[in-house]
PDB file of C-alpha atoms and ligand atoms in Angstrom:
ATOM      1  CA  UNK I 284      42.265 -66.147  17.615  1.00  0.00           C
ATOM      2  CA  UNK I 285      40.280 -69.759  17.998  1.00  0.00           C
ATOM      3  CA  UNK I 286      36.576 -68.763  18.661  1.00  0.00           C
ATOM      4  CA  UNK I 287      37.089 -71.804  21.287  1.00  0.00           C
ATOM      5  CA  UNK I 288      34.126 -71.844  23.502  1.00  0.00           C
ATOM      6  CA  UNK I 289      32.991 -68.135  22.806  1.00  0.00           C
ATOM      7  CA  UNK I 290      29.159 -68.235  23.919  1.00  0.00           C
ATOM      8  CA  UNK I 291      27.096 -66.441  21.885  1.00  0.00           C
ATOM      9  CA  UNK I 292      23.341 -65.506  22.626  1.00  0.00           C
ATOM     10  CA  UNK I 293      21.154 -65.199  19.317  1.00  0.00           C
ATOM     11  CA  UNK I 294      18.207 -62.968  20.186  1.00  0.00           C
ATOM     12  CA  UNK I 295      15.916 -63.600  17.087  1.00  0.00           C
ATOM     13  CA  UNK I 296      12.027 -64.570  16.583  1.00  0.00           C
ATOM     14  CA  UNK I 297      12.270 -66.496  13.482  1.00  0.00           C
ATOM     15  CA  UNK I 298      13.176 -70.154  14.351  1.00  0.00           C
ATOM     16  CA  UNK I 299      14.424 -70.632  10.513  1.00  0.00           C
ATOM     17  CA  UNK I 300      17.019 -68.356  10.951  1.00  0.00           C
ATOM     18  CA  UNK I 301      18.172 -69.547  14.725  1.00  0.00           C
ATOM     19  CA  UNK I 302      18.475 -72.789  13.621  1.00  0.00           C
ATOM     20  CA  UNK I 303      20.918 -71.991  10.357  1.00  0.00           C
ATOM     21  CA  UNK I 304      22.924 -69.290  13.034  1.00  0.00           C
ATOM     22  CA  UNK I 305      22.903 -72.250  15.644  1.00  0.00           C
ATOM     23  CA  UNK I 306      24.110 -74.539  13.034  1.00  0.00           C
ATOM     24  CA  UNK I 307      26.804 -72.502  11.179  1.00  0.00           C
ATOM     25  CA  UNK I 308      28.254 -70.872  14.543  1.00  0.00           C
ATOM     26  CA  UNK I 309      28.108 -74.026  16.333  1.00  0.00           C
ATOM     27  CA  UNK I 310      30.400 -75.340  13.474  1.00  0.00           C
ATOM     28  CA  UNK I 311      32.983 -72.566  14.032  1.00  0.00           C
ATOM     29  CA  UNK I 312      33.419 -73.705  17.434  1.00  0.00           C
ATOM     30  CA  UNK I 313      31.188 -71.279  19.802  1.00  0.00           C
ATOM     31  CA  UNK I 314      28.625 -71.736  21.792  1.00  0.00           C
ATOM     32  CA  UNK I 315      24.877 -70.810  21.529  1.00  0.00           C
ATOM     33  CA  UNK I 316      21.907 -69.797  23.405  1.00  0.00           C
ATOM     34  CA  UNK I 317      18.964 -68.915  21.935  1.00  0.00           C
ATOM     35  CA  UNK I 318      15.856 -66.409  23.025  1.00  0.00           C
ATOM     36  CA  UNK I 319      12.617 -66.286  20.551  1.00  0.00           C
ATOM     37  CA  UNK I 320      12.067 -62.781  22.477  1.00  0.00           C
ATOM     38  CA  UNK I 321      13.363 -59.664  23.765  1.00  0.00           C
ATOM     39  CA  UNK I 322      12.295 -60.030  27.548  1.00  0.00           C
ATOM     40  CA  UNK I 323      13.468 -63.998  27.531  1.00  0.00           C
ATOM     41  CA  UNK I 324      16.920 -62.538  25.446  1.00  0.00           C
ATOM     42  CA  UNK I 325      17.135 -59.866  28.329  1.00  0.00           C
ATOM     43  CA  UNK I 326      16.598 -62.712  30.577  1.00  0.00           C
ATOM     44  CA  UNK I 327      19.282 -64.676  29.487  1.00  0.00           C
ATOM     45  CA  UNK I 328      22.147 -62.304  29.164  1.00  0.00           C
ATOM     46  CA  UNK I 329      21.425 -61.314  32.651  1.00  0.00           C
ATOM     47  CA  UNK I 330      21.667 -64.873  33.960  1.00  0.00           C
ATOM     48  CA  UNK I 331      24.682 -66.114  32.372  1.00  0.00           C
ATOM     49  CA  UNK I 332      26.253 -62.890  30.767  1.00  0.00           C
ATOM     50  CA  UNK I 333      27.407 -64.344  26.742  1.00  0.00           C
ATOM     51  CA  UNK I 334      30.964 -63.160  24.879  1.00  0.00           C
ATOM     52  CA  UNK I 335      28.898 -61.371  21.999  1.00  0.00           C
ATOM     53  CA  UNK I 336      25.039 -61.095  21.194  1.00  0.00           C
ATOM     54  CA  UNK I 337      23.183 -61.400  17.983  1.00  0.00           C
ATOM     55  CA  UNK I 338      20.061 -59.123  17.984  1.00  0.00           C
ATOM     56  CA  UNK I 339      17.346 -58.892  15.778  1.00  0.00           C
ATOM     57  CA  UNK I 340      15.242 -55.372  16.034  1.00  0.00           C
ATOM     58  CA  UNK I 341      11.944 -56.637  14.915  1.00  0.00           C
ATOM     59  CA  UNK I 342      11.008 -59.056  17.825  1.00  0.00           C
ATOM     60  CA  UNK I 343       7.445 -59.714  18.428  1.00  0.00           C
ATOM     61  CA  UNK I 344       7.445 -58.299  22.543  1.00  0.00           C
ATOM     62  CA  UNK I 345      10.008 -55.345  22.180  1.00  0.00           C
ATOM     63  CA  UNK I 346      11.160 -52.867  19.760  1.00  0.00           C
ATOM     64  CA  UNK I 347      15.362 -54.212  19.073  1.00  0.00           C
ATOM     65  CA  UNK I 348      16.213 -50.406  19.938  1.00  0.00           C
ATOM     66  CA  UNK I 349      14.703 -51.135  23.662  1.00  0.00           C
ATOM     67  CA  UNK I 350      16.530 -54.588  23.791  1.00  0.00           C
ATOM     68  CA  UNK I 351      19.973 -52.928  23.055  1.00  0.00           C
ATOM     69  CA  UNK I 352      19.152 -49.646  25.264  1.00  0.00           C
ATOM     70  CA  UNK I 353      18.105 -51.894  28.430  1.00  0.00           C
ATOM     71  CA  UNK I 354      21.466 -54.308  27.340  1.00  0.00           C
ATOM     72  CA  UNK I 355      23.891 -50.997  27.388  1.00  0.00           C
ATOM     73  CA  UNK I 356      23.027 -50.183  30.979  1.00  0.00           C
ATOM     74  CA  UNK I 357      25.072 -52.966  31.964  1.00  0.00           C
ATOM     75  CA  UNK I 358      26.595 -55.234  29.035  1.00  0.00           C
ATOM     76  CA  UNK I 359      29.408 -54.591  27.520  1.00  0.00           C
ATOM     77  CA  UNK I 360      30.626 -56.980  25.549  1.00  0.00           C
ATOM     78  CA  UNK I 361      30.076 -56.439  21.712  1.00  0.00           C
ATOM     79  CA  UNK I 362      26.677 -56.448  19.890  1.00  0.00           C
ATOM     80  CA  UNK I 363      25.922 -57.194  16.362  1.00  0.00           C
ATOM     81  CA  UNK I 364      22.046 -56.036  14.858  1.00  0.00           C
ATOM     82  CA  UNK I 365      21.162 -58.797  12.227  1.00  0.00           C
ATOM     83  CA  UNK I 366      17.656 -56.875  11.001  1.00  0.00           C
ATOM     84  CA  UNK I 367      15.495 -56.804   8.165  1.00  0.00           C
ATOM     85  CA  UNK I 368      15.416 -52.929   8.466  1.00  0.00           C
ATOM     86  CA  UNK I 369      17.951 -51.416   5.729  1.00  0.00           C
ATOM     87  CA  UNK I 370      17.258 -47.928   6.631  1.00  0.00           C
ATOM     88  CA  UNK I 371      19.899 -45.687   7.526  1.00  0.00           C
ATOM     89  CA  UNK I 372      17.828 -44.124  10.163  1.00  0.00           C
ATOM     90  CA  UNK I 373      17.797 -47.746  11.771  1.00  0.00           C
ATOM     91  CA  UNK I 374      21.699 -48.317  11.266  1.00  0.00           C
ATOM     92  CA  UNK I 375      22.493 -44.393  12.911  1.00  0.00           C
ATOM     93  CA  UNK I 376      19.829 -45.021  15.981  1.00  0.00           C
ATOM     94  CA  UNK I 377      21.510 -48.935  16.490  1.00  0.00           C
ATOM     95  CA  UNK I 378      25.444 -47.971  16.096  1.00  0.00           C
ATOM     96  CA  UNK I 379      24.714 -44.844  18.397  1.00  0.00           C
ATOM     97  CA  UNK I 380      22.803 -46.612  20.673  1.00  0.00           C
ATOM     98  CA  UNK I 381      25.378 -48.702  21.844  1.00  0.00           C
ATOM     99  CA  UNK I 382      25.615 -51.410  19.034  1.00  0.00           C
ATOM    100  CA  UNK I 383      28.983 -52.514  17.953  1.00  0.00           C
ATOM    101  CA  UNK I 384      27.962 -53.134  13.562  1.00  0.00           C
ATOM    102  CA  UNK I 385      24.934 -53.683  11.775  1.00  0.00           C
ATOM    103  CA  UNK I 386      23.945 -56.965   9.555  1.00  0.00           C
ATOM    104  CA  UNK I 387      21.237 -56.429   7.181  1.00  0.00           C
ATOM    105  CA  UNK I 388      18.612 -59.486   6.187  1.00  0.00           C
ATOM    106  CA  UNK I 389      19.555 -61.379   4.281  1.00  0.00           C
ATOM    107  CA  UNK I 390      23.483 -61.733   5.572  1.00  0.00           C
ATOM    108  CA  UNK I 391      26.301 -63.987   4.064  1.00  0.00           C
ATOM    109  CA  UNK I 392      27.340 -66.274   7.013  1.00  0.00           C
ATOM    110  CA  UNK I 393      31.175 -65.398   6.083  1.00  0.00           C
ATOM    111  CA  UNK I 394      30.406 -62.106   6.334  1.00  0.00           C
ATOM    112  CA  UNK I 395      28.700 -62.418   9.906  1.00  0.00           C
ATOM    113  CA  UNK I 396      31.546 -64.150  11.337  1.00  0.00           C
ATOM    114  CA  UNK I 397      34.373 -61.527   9.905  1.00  0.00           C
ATOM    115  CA  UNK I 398      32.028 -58.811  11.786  1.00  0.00           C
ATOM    116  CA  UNK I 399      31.873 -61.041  14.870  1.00  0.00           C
ATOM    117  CA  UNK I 400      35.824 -61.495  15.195  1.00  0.00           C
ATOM    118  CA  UNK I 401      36.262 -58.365  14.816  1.00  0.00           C
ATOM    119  CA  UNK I 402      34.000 -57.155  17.428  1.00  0.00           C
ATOM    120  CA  UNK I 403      35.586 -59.451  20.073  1.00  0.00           C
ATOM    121  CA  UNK I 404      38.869 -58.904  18.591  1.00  0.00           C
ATOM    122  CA  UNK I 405      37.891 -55.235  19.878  1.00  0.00           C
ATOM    123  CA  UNK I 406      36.311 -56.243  22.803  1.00  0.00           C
ATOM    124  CA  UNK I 407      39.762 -57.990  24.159  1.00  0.00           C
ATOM    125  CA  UNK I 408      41.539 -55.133  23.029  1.00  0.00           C
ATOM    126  CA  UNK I 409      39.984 -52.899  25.452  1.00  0.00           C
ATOM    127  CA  UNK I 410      42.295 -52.648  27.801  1.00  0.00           C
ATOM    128  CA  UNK I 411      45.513 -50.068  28.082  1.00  0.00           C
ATOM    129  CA  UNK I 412      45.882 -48.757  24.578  1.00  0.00           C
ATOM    130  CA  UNK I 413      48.098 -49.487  22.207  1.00  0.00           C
ATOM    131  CA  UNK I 414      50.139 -46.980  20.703  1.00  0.00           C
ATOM    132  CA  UNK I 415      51.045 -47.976  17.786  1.00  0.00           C
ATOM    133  CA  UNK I 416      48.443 -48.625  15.408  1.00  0.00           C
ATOM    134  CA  UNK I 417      49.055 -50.716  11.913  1.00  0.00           C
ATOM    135  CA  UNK I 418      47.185 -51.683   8.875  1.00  0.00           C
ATOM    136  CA  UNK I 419      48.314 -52.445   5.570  1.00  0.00           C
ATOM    137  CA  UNK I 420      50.866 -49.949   4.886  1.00  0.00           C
ATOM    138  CA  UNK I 421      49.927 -47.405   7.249  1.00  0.00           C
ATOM    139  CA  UNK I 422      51.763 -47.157  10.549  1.00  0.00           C
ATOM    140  CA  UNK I 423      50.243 -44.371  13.150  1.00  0.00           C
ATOM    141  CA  UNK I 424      52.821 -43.904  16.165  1.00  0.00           C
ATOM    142  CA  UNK I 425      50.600 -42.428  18.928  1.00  0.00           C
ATOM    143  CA  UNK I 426      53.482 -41.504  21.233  1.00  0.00           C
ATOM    144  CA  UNK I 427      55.775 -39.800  18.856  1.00  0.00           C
ATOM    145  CA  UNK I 428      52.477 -38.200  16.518  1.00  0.00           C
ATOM    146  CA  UNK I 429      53.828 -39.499  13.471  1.00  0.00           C
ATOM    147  CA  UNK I 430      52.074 -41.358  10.490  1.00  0.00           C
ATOM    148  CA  UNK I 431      53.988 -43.343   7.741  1.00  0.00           C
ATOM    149  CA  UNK I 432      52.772 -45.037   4.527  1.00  0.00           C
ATOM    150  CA  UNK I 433      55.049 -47.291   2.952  1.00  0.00           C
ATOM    151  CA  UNK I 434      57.740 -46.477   5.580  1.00  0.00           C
ATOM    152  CA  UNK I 435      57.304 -42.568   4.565  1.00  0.00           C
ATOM    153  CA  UNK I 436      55.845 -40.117   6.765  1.00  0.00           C
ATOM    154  CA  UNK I 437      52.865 -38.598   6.456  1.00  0.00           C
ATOM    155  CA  UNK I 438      52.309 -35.096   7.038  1.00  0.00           C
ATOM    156  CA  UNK I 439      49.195 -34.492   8.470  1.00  0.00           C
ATOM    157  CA  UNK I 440      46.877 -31.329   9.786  1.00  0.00           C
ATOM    158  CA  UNK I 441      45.990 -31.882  13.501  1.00  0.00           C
ATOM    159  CA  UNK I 442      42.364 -32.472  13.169  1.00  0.00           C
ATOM    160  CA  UNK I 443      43.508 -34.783  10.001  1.00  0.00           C
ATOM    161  CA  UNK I 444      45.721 -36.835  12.876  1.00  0.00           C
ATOM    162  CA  UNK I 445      42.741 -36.726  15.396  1.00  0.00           C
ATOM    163  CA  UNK I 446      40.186 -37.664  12.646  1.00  0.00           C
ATOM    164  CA  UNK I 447      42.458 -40.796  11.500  1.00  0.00           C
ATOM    165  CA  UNK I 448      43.518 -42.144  15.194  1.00  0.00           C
ATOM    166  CA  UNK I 449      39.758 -41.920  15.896  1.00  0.00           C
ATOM    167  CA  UNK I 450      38.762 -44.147  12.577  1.00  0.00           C
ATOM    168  CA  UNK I 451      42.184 -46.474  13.292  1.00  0.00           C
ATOM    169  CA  UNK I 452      41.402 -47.248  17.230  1.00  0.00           C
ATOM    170  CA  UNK I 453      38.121 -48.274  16.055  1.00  0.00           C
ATOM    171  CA  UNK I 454      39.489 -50.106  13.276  1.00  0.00           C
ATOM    172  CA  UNK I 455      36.947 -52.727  11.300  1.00  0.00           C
ATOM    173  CA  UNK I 456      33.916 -50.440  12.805  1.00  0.00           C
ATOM    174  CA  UNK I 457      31.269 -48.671  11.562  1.00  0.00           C
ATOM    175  CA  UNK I 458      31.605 -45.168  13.163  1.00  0.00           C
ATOM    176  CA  UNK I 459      28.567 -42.717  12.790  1.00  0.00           C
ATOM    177  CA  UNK I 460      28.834 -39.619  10.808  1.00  0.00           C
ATOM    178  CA  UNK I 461      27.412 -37.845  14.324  1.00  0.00           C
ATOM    179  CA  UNK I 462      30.423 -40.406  16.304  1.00  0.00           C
ATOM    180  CA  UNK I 463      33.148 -38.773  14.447  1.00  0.00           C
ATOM    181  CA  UNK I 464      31.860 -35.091  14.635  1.00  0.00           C
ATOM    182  CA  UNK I 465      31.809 -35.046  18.626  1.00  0.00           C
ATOM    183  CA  UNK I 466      34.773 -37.251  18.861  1.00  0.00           C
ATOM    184  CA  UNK I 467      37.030 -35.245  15.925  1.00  0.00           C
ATOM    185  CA  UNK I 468      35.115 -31.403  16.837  1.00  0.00           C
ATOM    186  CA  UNK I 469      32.939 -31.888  20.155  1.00  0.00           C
ATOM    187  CA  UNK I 470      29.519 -32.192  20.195  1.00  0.00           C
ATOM    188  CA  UNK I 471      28.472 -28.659  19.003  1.00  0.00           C
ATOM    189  CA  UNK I 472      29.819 -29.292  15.407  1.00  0.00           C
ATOM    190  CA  UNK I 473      27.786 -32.896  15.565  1.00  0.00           C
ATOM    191  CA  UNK I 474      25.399 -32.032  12.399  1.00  0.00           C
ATOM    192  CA  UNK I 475      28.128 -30.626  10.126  1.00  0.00           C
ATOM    193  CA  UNK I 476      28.646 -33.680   8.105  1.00  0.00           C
ATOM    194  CA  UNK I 477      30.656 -31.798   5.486  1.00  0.00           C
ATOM    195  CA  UNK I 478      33.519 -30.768   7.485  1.00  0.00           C
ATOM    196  CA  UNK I 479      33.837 -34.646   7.729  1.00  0.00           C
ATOM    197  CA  UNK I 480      33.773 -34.868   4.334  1.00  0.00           C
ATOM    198  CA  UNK I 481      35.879 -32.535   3.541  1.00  0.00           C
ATOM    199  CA  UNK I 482      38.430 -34.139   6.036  1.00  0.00           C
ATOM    200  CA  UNK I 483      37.619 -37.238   4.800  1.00  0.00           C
ATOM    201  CA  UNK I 484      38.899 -36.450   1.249  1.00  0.00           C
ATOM    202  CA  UNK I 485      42.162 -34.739   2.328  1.00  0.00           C
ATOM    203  CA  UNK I 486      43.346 -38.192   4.641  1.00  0.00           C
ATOM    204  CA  UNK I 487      42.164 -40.292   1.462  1.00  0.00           C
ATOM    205  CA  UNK I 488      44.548 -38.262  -0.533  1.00  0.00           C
ATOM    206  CA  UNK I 489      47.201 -38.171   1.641  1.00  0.00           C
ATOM    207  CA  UNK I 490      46.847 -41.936   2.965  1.00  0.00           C
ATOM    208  CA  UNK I 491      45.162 -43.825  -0.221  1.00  0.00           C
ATOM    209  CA  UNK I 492      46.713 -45.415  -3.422  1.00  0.00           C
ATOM    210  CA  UNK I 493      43.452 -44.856  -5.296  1.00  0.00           C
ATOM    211  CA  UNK I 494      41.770 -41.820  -3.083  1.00  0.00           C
ATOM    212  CA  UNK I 495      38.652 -42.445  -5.974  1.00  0.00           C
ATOM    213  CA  UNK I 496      38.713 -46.178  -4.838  1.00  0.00           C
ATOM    214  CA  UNK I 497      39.512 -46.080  -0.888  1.00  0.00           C
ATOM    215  CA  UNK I 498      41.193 -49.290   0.531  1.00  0.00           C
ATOM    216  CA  UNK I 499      41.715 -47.783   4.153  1.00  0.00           C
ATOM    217  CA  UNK I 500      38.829 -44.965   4.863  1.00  0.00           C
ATOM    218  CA  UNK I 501      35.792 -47.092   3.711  1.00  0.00           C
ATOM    219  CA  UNK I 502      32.372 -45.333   3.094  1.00  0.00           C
ATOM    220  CA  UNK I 503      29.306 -46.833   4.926  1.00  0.00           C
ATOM    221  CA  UNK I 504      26.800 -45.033   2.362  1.00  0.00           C
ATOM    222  CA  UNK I 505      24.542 -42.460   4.762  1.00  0.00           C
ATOM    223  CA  UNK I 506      25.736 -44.019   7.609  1.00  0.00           C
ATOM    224  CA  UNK I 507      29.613 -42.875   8.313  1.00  0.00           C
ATOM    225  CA  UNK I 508      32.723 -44.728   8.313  1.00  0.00           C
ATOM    226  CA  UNK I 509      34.678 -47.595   8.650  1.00  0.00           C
ATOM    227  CA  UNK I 510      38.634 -48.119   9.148  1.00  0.00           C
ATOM    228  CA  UNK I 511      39.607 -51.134   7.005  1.00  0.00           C
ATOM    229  CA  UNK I 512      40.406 -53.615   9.895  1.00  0.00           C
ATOM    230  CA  UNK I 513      43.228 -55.850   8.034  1.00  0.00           C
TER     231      UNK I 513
HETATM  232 CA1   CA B 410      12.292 -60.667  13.514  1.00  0.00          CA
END
């Protein structure tokens, strides 16, 4: 996909770091507005509505968190955090609260833009779902239940198949450890992160070359985990 013309609003306070994002994106083809604040970034989005924003939490008017809650009520094209903050407590609160991945300070641009495409490439994707799912060599058929690696099938428990279509749909995002509980075993098992784990190991075994050194079912340290998009 050509980023062609994708606008892009860069909520951020620190001018250094606007001007190297206005710079480098600007050079992939999109285009950029800028807000030094969260009530002028709230402002803007509002006004002329952007393909994907950039938000930083620690703006000088309004805590990031309060940016992306007051975006969520109505935006919903994909948001990246690019923050200072490190914390896992500040990843879980962003990706729950609506956020769509999490850069930490300081970022590799190559590795902002893979997070942006795939966020859009989600974003587009949104429509009727696809139901057939592939990556690498692992093929999920959605309407006839069956998983294949390397052309084999898979054989796989049913909350193993729910657990893997719910990483795959989502494939190239972080998902929560708390995401995966409600989504995989509803929202009364949403603290029991070792039945994820558990479940966790079993697809990695099943579904990995290496289940020690995971190429599909990636581990976001404290945070959940993430599908390997491509
Ligand atoms: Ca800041």
């Amino acid at each position: 996909m050509q980023p062609g013309g994708h606008h892009i609003l860069v909520i951020e306070d620190e001018q250094p770091i606007r001007r190297f994002l206005m710079a480098s994106l600007s050079n992939e083809g999109y285009r950029i507005s800028e807000a030094a604040s969260g009530e002028e970034g709230l402002r803007m989005a509002s006004s002329q509505p952007p393909d994907l924003v950039i938000l930083d939490l620690g703006l000088p008017d309004l805590d990031g968190h309060d940016v992306l809650k007051r975006l969520r009520e109505w935006y919903t094209s994909p948001i990246i955090i690019l923050s200072a903050r490190d914390q896992e407590t500040q990843k879980i609160k962003a990706l729950d609260g609506g956020a769509d991945d999490y850069v930490t300070k300081p970022f590799g641009i190559g590795e902002l833009l893979a997070r942006m495409r795939t966020a859009m490439r989600h974003a587009q994707r949104s429509g009727p779902e696809e139901t057939t799912i592939t990556v690498g060599d692992i093929r999920v058929d959605r309407s006839a239940r069956l998983v294949r690696r390397k052309g084999e099938e898979v054989h796989l428990t049913p909350l193993e198949y729910k657990l893997l279509v719910t990483l795959a749909r989502h494939a190239g995002k972080v998902l929560t450890h708390r995401f995966l509980l409600r989504e995989v075993w509803g929202p009364q098992n949403s603290q029991e992160n070792h039945y994820l784990r558990v479940f966790v190991a079993s697809l990695r075994r099943k579904l990995e070359d290496d289940p020690a050194r995971p190429r599909y079912i990636l581990t976001e340290q404290g945070v959940g985990y993430r599908f390997a998009a491509d």
